[in-house]
Short mmCIF file of C-alpha atoms and ligand atoms in Angstrom, two decimals:
data_model
loop_
_atom_site.label_atom_id
_atom_site.label_comp_id
_atom_site.label_asym_id
_atom_site.label_seq_id
_atom_site.Cartn_x
_atom_site.Cartn_y
_atom_site.Cartn_z
CA MET A 1 44.48 143.19 70.60
CA LYS A 2 48.11 143.02 72.04
CA PRO A 3 48.79 141.23 75.55
CA GLY A 4 47.76 143.30 78.17
CA ALA A 5 46.35 145.87 75.52
CA ILE A 6 42.08 147.38 77.08
CA ASP A 7 39.33 146.32 75.10
CA ALA A 8 38.34 150.03 74.08
CA ASP A 9 34.84 148.22 73.18
CA ARG A 10 34.43 147.29 77.07
CA ARG A 11 36.65 149.70 79.14
CA PRO A 12 38.27 153.55 78.83
CA PHE A 13 41.96 153.69 79.19
CA VAL A 14 41.78 156.93 81.08
CA LEU A 15 38.83 158.21 82.95
CA ILE A 16 38.51 162.26 83.45
CA TRP A 17 36.82 163.17 86.61
CA GLU A 18 36.14 166.97 86.70
CA VAL A 19 36.33 166.91 90.34
CA THR A 20 35.08 171.16 90.55
CA GLN A 21 35.22 174.22 87.99
CA ALA A 22 36.68 175.76 90.84
CA CYS A 23 40.15 177.74 90.39
CA GLY A 24 41.99 181.04 91.22
CA LEU A 25 43.34 180.97 87.92
CA ALA A 26 41.67 182.12 84.23
CA CYS A 27 43.66 180.39 82.14
CA LYS A 28 42.99 182.13 78.03
CA HIS A 29 41.97 178.44 76.56
CA CYS A 30 40.14 177.53 79.52
CA ARG A 31 37.87 174.50 78.65
CA ALA A 32 36.19 174.77 82.44
CA ASP A 33 35.77 178.27 81.62
CA ALA A 34 36.80 178.21 85.86
CA GLN A 35 35.28 179.73 88.21
CA PRO A 36 36.47 181.38 91.25
CA ARG A 37 33.83 179.69 93.43
CA ARG A 38 32.77 175.97 93.78
CA HIS A 39 29.70 175.40 92.12
CA PRO A 40 26.58 174.22 94.35
CA ASP A 41 25.41 171.33 92.52
CA GLU A 42 29.09 169.57 92.32
CA LEU A 43 29.11 166.15 93.34
CA THR A 44 29.75 165.76 96.63
CA THR A 45 32.06 163.40 98.50
CA ALA A 46 29.98 160.15 98.93
CA GLU A 47 28.38 161.40 95.67
CA GLY A 48 32.51 160.79 94.22
CA LYS A 49 33.28 157.93 95.80
CA ARG A 50 30.48 155.59 94.15
CA LEU A 51 31.55 157.22 90.91
CA LEU A 52 35.48 155.75 92.29
CA ASP A 53 33.29 152.42 93.38
CA ASP A 54 31.60 152.11 89.64
CA ALA A 55 34.41 153.03 88.05
CA SER A 56 36.24 149.93 89.68
CA GLU A 57 33.88 148.36 88.14
CA PHE A 58 35.64 148.59 84.67
CA GLY A 59 37.85 146.31 86.05
CA ASP A 60 42.03 146.52 87.31
CA GLY A 61 43.50 149.48 87.45
CA GLN A 62 42.40 151.93 85.64
CA LEU A 63 43.38 154.56 84.89
CA VAL A 64 41.52 157.67 86.46
CA VAL A 65 42.32 161.29 85.98
CA LEU A 66 40.51 164.63 88.54
CA SER A 67 40.90 167.71 86.73
CA GLY A 68 39.09 170.99 87.05
CA GLY A 69 39.50 173.78 87.59
CA ASP A 70 41.55 172.92 90.69
CA PRO A 71 40.83 170.08 91.42
CA LEU A 72 42.55 171.11 94.71
CA ALA A 73 39.64 173.84 95.44
CA ARG A 74 37.94 170.84 96.66
CA ASP A 75 39.34 169.77 100.35
CA ASP A 76 38.50 166.63 99.87
CA THR A 77 40.97 165.89 96.70
CA ALA A 78 44.04 163.45 99.17
CA ASP A 79 40.42 161.26 100.56
CA LEU A 80 38.83 160.82 97.04
CA VAL A 81 42.72 159.47 95.78
CA GLU A 82 43.58 157.15 98.97
CA TYR A 83 39.86 156.17 98.35
CA GLY A 84 40.43 155.39 94.46
CA THR A 85 43.18 154.02 95.40
CA ASP A 86 42.45 151.23 97.88
CA ALA A 87 38.91 150.88 95.01
CA GLY A 88 41.92 149.02 92.62
CA LEU A 89 42.00 152.36 91.00
CA ARG A 90 45.29 154.07 89.17
CA MET A 91 44.65 158.07 90.83
CA THR A 92 46.05 160.98 88.68
CA LEU A 93 46.14 164.50 89.35
CA THR A 94 46.14 167.77 87.34
CA PRO A 95 46.11 170.94 89.60
CA SER A 96 46.43 174.49 88.69
CA GLY A 97 49.58 176.07 89.15
CA THR A 98 48.31 178.31 92.21
CA ALA A 99 49.66 178.78 96.28
CA SER A 100 47.70 176.13 96.88
CA LEU A 101 49.93 173.75 95.46
CA THR A 102 52.33 173.33 98.25
CA PRO A 103 55.06 170.88 99.18
CA ASP A 104 52.69 169.36 101.58
CA ARG A 105 50.39 169.52 99.69
CA ILE A 106 52.32 166.37 97.39
CA ARG A 107 53.61 165.41 99.82
CA ALA A 108 49.99 164.23 101.19
CA LEU A 109 48.97 163.34 97.41
CA ALA A 110 51.44 160.87 97.38
CA ASP A 111 51.37 158.95 101.03
CA ALA A 112 47.95 158.85 99.60
CA GLY A 113 48.63 156.91 96.90
CA LEU A 114 48.67 158.98 93.58
CA ARG A 115 50.73 157.90 90.76
CA ARG A 116 51.40 160.40 88.39
CA MET A 117 50.69 164.38 88.45
CA ALA A 118 50.08 166.57 86.04
CA LEU A 119 51.22 170.46 85.58
CA SER A 120 50.68 172.57 82.87
CA ILE A 121 53.34 174.96 81.61
CA ASP A 122 52.57 177.20 78.37
CA GLY A 123 55.21 179.60 78.36
CA GLY A 124 58.92 179.05 78.16
CA SER A 125 59.87 182.04 80.05
CA ALA A 126 57.50 182.98 83.28
CA ALA A 127 56.67 186.72 81.43
CA ALA A 128 55.37 184.39 78.30
CA HIS A 129 53.71 181.54 81.27
CA ASP A 130 51.62 184.25 83.02
CA GLU A 131 50.62 186.23 80.19
CA PHE A 132 48.50 183.46 78.98
CA ARG A 133 47.64 182.30 82.59
CA GLN A 134 46.35 185.41 83.50
CA GLU A 135 48.17 185.25 86.26
CA ARG A 136 51.55 186.94 87.76
CA GLY A 137 53.31 184.13 89.45
CA SER A 138 52.29 181.43 88.00
CA PHE A 139 55.05 179.95 87.20
CA GLU A 140 57.45 180.24 89.13
CA GLN A 141 54.70 178.53 91.92
CA THR A 142 54.31 175.86 88.32
CA MET A 143 58.11 175.01 88.76
CA ARG A 144 58.48 175.08 92.58
CA ALA A 145 55.38 172.30 92.43
CA ALA A 146 57.39 170.98 89.42
CA ARG A 147 60.33 170.49 92.07
CA ALA A 148 58.44 168.96 95.01
CA THR A 149 56.57 166.44 92.80
CA ARG A 150 59.82 165.30 92.45
CA ASP A 151 61.29 165.64 95.36
CA ALA A 152 57.89 163.28 96.98
CA GLY A 153 58.69 161.14 94.31
CA LEU A 154 56.18 161.53 91.57
CA PRO A 155 56.03 161.21 88.09
CA LEU A 156 55.45 164.61 86.78
CA GLN A 157 54.12 164.72 82.73
CA VAL A 158 53.74 168.41 81.62
CA ASN A 159 50.68 169.23 79.65
CA THR A 160 50.79 172.28 76.50
CA THR A 161 48.48 174.24 74.74
CA VAL A 162 49.56 174.60 71.36
CA CYS A 163 47.47 177.86 69.52
CA ALA A 164 48.66 180.91 67.58
CA GLU A 165 48.99 182.34 71.26
CA THR A 166 52.07 179.52 72.01
CA VAL A 167 53.30 178.24 69.01
CA ASP A 168 56.88 179.96 69.16
CA GLU A 169 57.60 178.94 72.67
CA LEU A 170 57.32 174.71 72.24
CA PRO A 171 61.41 174.27 71.55
CA ALA A 172 61.75 176.46 74.37
CA ILE A 173 59.07 174.79 76.22
CA ARG A 174 60.40 171.63 75.15
CA ASP A 175 63.88 171.90 77.22
CA LEU A 176 61.97 172.99 80.66
CA VAL A 177 60.17 169.59 80.18
CA ALA A 178 63.49 167.88 80.26
CA ASP A 179 65.15 170.15 82.29
CA LEU A 180 62.46 169.02 84.98
CA GLY A 181 62.95 165.04 84.87
CA ALA A 182 59.01 164.93 82.99
CA VAL A 183 57.66 161.50 82.18
CA LEU A 184 55.95 162.64 79.47
CA TRP A 185 55.03 165.89 77.31
CA SER A 186 51.24 166.39 76.65
CA VAL A 187 50.80 168.81 73.47
CA PHE A 188 47.11 169.44 73.55
CA PHE A 189 45.98 171.19 70.07
CA LEU A 190 43.26 174.09 70.65
CA VAL A 191 39.69 172.93 70.48
CA PRO A 192 37.60 175.64 70.77
CA VAL A 193 35.52 175.22 73.95
CA GLY A 194 34.58 177.59 76.60
CA ARG A 195 37.44 180.09 77.45
CA GLY A 196 39.38 178.32 74.46
CA ARG A 197 37.29 180.40 71.53
CA VAL A 198 38.83 183.99 72.84
CA LEU A 199 42.04 182.11 70.62
CA ASP A 200 43.82 181.63 67.99
CA PRO A 201 44.22 177.71 66.99
CA VAL A 202 47.36 177.46 64.58
CA SER A 203 46.51 176.50 60.52
CA PRO A 204 46.88 173.13 59.46
CA GLU A 205 50.00 173.98 57.71
CA ARG A 206 51.03 175.14 60.64
CA ALA A 207 50.14 171.73 62.91
CA GLU A 208 51.41 169.50 60.57
CA ARG A 209 54.81 171.14 60.78
CA VAL A 210 54.22 170.90 64.55
CA MET A 211 53.43 167.32 64.32
CA GLU A 212 56.88 166.85 62.20
CA TRP A 213 58.48 168.19 64.67
CA LEU A 214 57.15 166.76 67.83
CA CYS A 215 58.57 163.30 65.91
CA ASP A 216 61.95 164.92 65.85
CA VAL A 217 61.41 165.66 70.02
CA ALA A 218 60.37 162.19 70.32
CA ASP A 219 62.95 160.37 69.12
CA ASP A 220 65.80 162.29 71.14
CA ALA A 221 64.42 163.01 74.56
CA PRO A 222 63.76 161.10 77.15
CA PHE A 223 60.65 161.50 77.70
CA GLY A 224 57.85 160.92 76.01
CA VAL A 225 55.30 163.02 73.90
CA LYS A 226 51.66 162.35 73.20
CA THR A 227 49.45 165.03 71.39
CA THR A 228 45.90 166.11 72.58
CA GLU A 229 42.94 166.66 70.07
CA ALA A 230 45.46 165.94 67.55
CA PRO A 231 45.50 161.83 66.63
CA HIS A 232 46.75 162.54 63.45
CA TYR A 233 50.07 162.81 64.81
CA ARG A 234 49.60 158.79 64.30
CA ARG A 235 49.13 160.00 60.98
CA VAL A 236 52.18 161.90 60.44
CA ALA A 237 54.45 159.50 62.60
CA LEU A 238 53.53 156.10 60.92
CA SER A 239 54.27 158.04 57.42
CA GLY A 240 57.44 158.85 58.38
CA GLY A 241 56.76 162.72 58.21
CA ALA A 242 60.16 164.43 57.12
CA HIS A 243 61.80 161.10 57.99
CA ALA A 244 62.25 157.81 57.35
CA ASP A 245 60.77 155.83 61.27
CA GLY A 246 57.57 156.35 61.09
CA ASP A 247 56.95 153.62 63.14
CA ASP A 248 59.32 152.95 65.44
CA ARG A 249 59.38 156.75 66.56
CA ALA A 250 55.57 156.28 66.49
CA ALA A 251 55.78 153.51 69.48
CA GLY A 252 57.05 156.04 71.60
CA THR A 253 54.38 158.45 71.10
CA ALA A 254 50.55 158.93 72.28
CA ASP A 255 47.49 160.73 72.07
CA ASP A 256 45.23 161.07 74.33
CA ALA A 257 42.38 163.71 74.68
CA ASP A 258 43.58 163.80 78.34
CA GLY A 259 43.45 161.58 75.54
CA ASP A 260 44.47 160.16 72.44
CA ALA A 261 46.97 157.78 71.99
CA GLY A 262 49.44 156.69 69.28
CA PRO A 263 49.44 153.33 67.12
CA SER A 264 51.46 150.52 69.27
CA GLY A 265 49.45 149.57 71.52
CA GLY A 266 52.69 148.90 73.62
CA PRO A 267 53.66 150.43 77.49
CA SER A 268 55.16 154.18 76.61
CA PRO A 269 57.75 155.12 79.63
CA ASP A 270 55.85 157.34 81.58
CA GLY A 271 55.32 155.75 85.44
CA ILE A 272 50.53 154.80 83.96
CA GLY A 273 51.70 152.12 81.56
CA ARG A 274 49.59 154.41 79.24
CA ARG A 275 48.34 152.61 76.09
CA LEU A 276 47.43 154.17 73.06
CA GLY A 277 44.28 154.21 70.18
CA ILE A 278 42.33 156.52 72.16
CA THR A 279 39.99 159.26 70.75
CA ALA A 280 36.97 160.50 73.04
CA GLY A 281 34.56 158.22 73.63
CA ASN A 282 36.45 155.70 72.58
CA GLY A 283 39.07 154.76 75.44
CA PHE A 284 37.68 157.94 77.12
CA ALA A 285 35.61 158.77 79.00
CA PHE A 286 34.80 162.86 81.20
CA VAL A 287 32.70 162.55 83.87
CA SER A 288 31.18 167.19 84.88
CA HIS A 289 31.40 168.39 87.82
CA VAL A 290 27.85 168.02 88.13
CA GLY A 291 28.38 164.20 87.29
CA ASP A 292 27.76 164.80 83.05
CA VAL A 293 29.56 161.67 81.16
CA TYR A 294 30.88 162.92 77.54
CA PRO A 295 33.03 161.29 74.74
CA SER A 296 36.00 163.67 76.17
CA GLY A 297 36.09 166.95 77.83
CA PHE A 298 35.81 168.66 74.78
CA LEU A 299 32.59 167.42 73.71
CA PRO A 300 30.31 168.39 75.67
CA GLU A 301 27.48 166.26 74.93
CA ALA A 302 26.03 164.58 77.80
CA ALA A 303 25.34 160.54 77.26
CA GLY A 304 24.10 160.03 80.68
CA ASN A 305 24.27 161.11 84.54
CA VAL A 306 26.28 159.41 87.89
CA ARG A 307 23.24 160.59 89.31
CA ASP A 308 21.14 158.00 87.67
CA ASP A 309 23.62 155.68 85.38
CA GLY A 310 26.34 154.35 85.74
CA VAL A 311 29.42 155.07 84.47
CA VAL A 312 30.29 151.65 83.57
CA ASP A 313 26.90 151.40 81.54
CA VAL A 314 26.97 154.84 79.70
CA TYR A 315 30.68 154.16 78.46
CA ARG A 316 29.94 150.50 76.99
CA ASP A 317 26.68 150.98 75.98
CA ALA A 318 24.84 155.09 75.07
CA ALA A 319 24.83 155.29 70.87
CA LEU A 320 27.35 158.20 71.03
CA PHE A 321 29.77 156.41 72.56
CA GLU A 322 29.42 153.66 70.35
CA SER A 323 28.96 155.80 67.12
CA LEU A 324 32.76 157.65 67.86
CA ARG A 325 33.96 153.22 67.92
CA ASP A 326 32.69 152.27 65.02
CA PRO A 327 35.82 153.74 62.33
CA ASP A 328 33.39 153.81 59.87
CA ALA A 329 30.44 155.31 61.04
CA LEU A 330 33.04 158.57 60.23
CA GLY A 331 31.50 161.06 57.81
CA GLY A 332 33.94 163.39 54.93
CA LYS A 333 37.28 162.48 54.13
CA CYS A 334 38.33 161.28 57.97
CA GLY A 335 35.62 158.47 56.87
CA ALA A 336 37.10 157.86 53.49
CA CYS A 337 40.84 157.82 55.35
CA GLU A 338 42.82 154.65 55.17
CA TYR A 339 44.04 156.28 58.96
CA ARG A 340 40.90 156.23 60.22
CA HIS A 341 41.42 153.36 62.17
CA VAL A 342 44.52 154.25 63.41
CA CYS A 343 44.00 158.67 64.21
CA GLY A 344 39.45 158.74 63.10
CA GLY A 345 40.54 162.49 64.42
CA SER A 346 39.87 164.63 66.30
CA ARG A 347 36.31 164.25 67.64
CA SER A 348 35.61 167.18 70.43
CA ARG A 349 37.14 169.80 66.79
CA ALA A 350 34.86 168.07 64.48
CA TYR A 351 31.99 169.25 66.90
CA ALA A 352 33.70 171.94 67.70
CA TYR A 353 33.58 173.36 64.46
CA THR A 354 30.79 171.67 62.64
CA GLY A 355 28.23 170.28 65.36
CA ASP A 356 28.36 167.19 63.96
CA PRO A 357 31.07 164.72 66.18
CA LEU A 358 31.58 162.64 62.68
CA ALA A 359 32.35 164.82 60.81
CA ALA A 360 36.19 165.59 59.49
CA ASP A 361 38.36 166.91 61.68
CA PRO A 362 38.77 170.45 60.11
CA LEU A 363 43.28 170.96 61.67
CA CYS A 364 44.29 168.23 59.04
CA ALA A 365 45.31 168.95 56.14
CA TYR A 366 45.83 165.36 54.65
CA VAL A 367 43.42 164.52 51.63
CA PRO A 368 42.71 160.48 51.48
CA ASP A 369 44.13 159.96 47.16
CA GLY A 370 40.94 159.80 45.40
CA TYR A 371 38.97 161.46 47.40
CA ALA A 372 36.64 163.76 45.43
CA GLY A 373 34.08 164.51 48.62
CA PRO A 374 33.30 167.44 50.32
CA LEU A 375 36.26 169.62 52.31
CA PRO A 376 35.99 170.73 55.44
CA ASP A 377 36.18 174.76 55.77
CA GLN A 378 40.04 175.58 57.12
CA SER A 379 40.46 177.88 56.35
CA PHE A 380 41.25 179.28 60.36
CA GLY A 381 44.67 179.77 62.19
CA ALA A 382 47.41 181.75 62.54
CA ASP A 383 49.51 181.00 59.77
CA ALA A 384 46.40 180.10 58.02
CA PRO A 385 46.67 180.71 54.09
CA SER A 386 45.76 184.31 53.13
CA ALA A 387 41.90 184.45 51.03
CA ASP A 388 43.71 186.37 48.00
S1 SF4 B 401 41.61 162.31 57.54
FE1 SF4 B 401 40.80 162.70 59.21
S2 SF4 B 401 41.20 160.42 59.82
FE2 SF4 B 401 42.55 160.70 57.83
S3 SF4 B 401 44.42 161.25 58.64
FE3 SF4 B 401 43.31 163.34 58.84
S4 SF4 B 401 42.44 163.23 60.35
FE4 SF4 B 401 43.20 161.38 61.23
#
């Protein structure tokens, strides 16, 4: 293990806590299938603080992402950020682009110790973004929040969903990410979970071309680039994609679920010291609004609940988590692939399409040399080859 790298058998690089599913938006891709109101059984402030205390047992500087829904639909968000910061955690936030995200609130979060703000942009124009987010004015609100984030001295991450509806927007979004002075662009390849089931993923062939393009972007951009639920980005980067310098380029990339990461193991320039080599249950864990512990928010198979179990124990010892950390347990072409230790495929997508989290990732176009076993059904997605 490289100096400073995490031991993914002992702790996640990223622990996401979905503090609520309440949200004022109804985005087309929403994993949480967000609701207008808070769930009556969501973790209370006291239970949340116990969870943060427990998370601090992973070790110094554990990264915690408060997500939703819209985490600002709770009125204790800044309190939780301050509590986690005092407990030695690195607290970050993924709020929704709504009117709740005021400059005053952003400054209060910065004062509470927030380390990074992640905002979603899914279109290069107000019309495209607002159509995807199903809310007129969301784009302008997000731009205001991004500027307020920068003014508060907080590093900004931009999250973007890749699917048929957004893939042509990527160049314009890249330009926005640069203009906003973001430190990291997190590009999420759709997994059909929650409301995302009604969207069209891109085809494996289109995904491959997008990843090659992202490698080019990462070469030149003043921000880091990572993919989410597409760890084969590492394979594309390491193999050079359409280029020759894959290893160097890969060193500047990461992939998380909020996520999985690239292959170098070194710190990335995103303000939180992101480490690389993360997939669901393997450097990553997710706690739902009611306390269920999942390998990721896109792999809804609970291995415990923080009301009864310690999140540290679940992460380290639950059979599901242990199996997800064993590349040799993978099935299909992922199990036969020479990249399984640095990639391993999206376990969430394998689960969404087959019900087996250890099956091959159907979004990956690669077939390992000499592999003659069954291939996943890949006849889905925009730009897919026609059946005839
Ligand atoms: S076959 Fe599986 S392990 Fe290999 S590159 Fe594709 S997704 Fe990754």
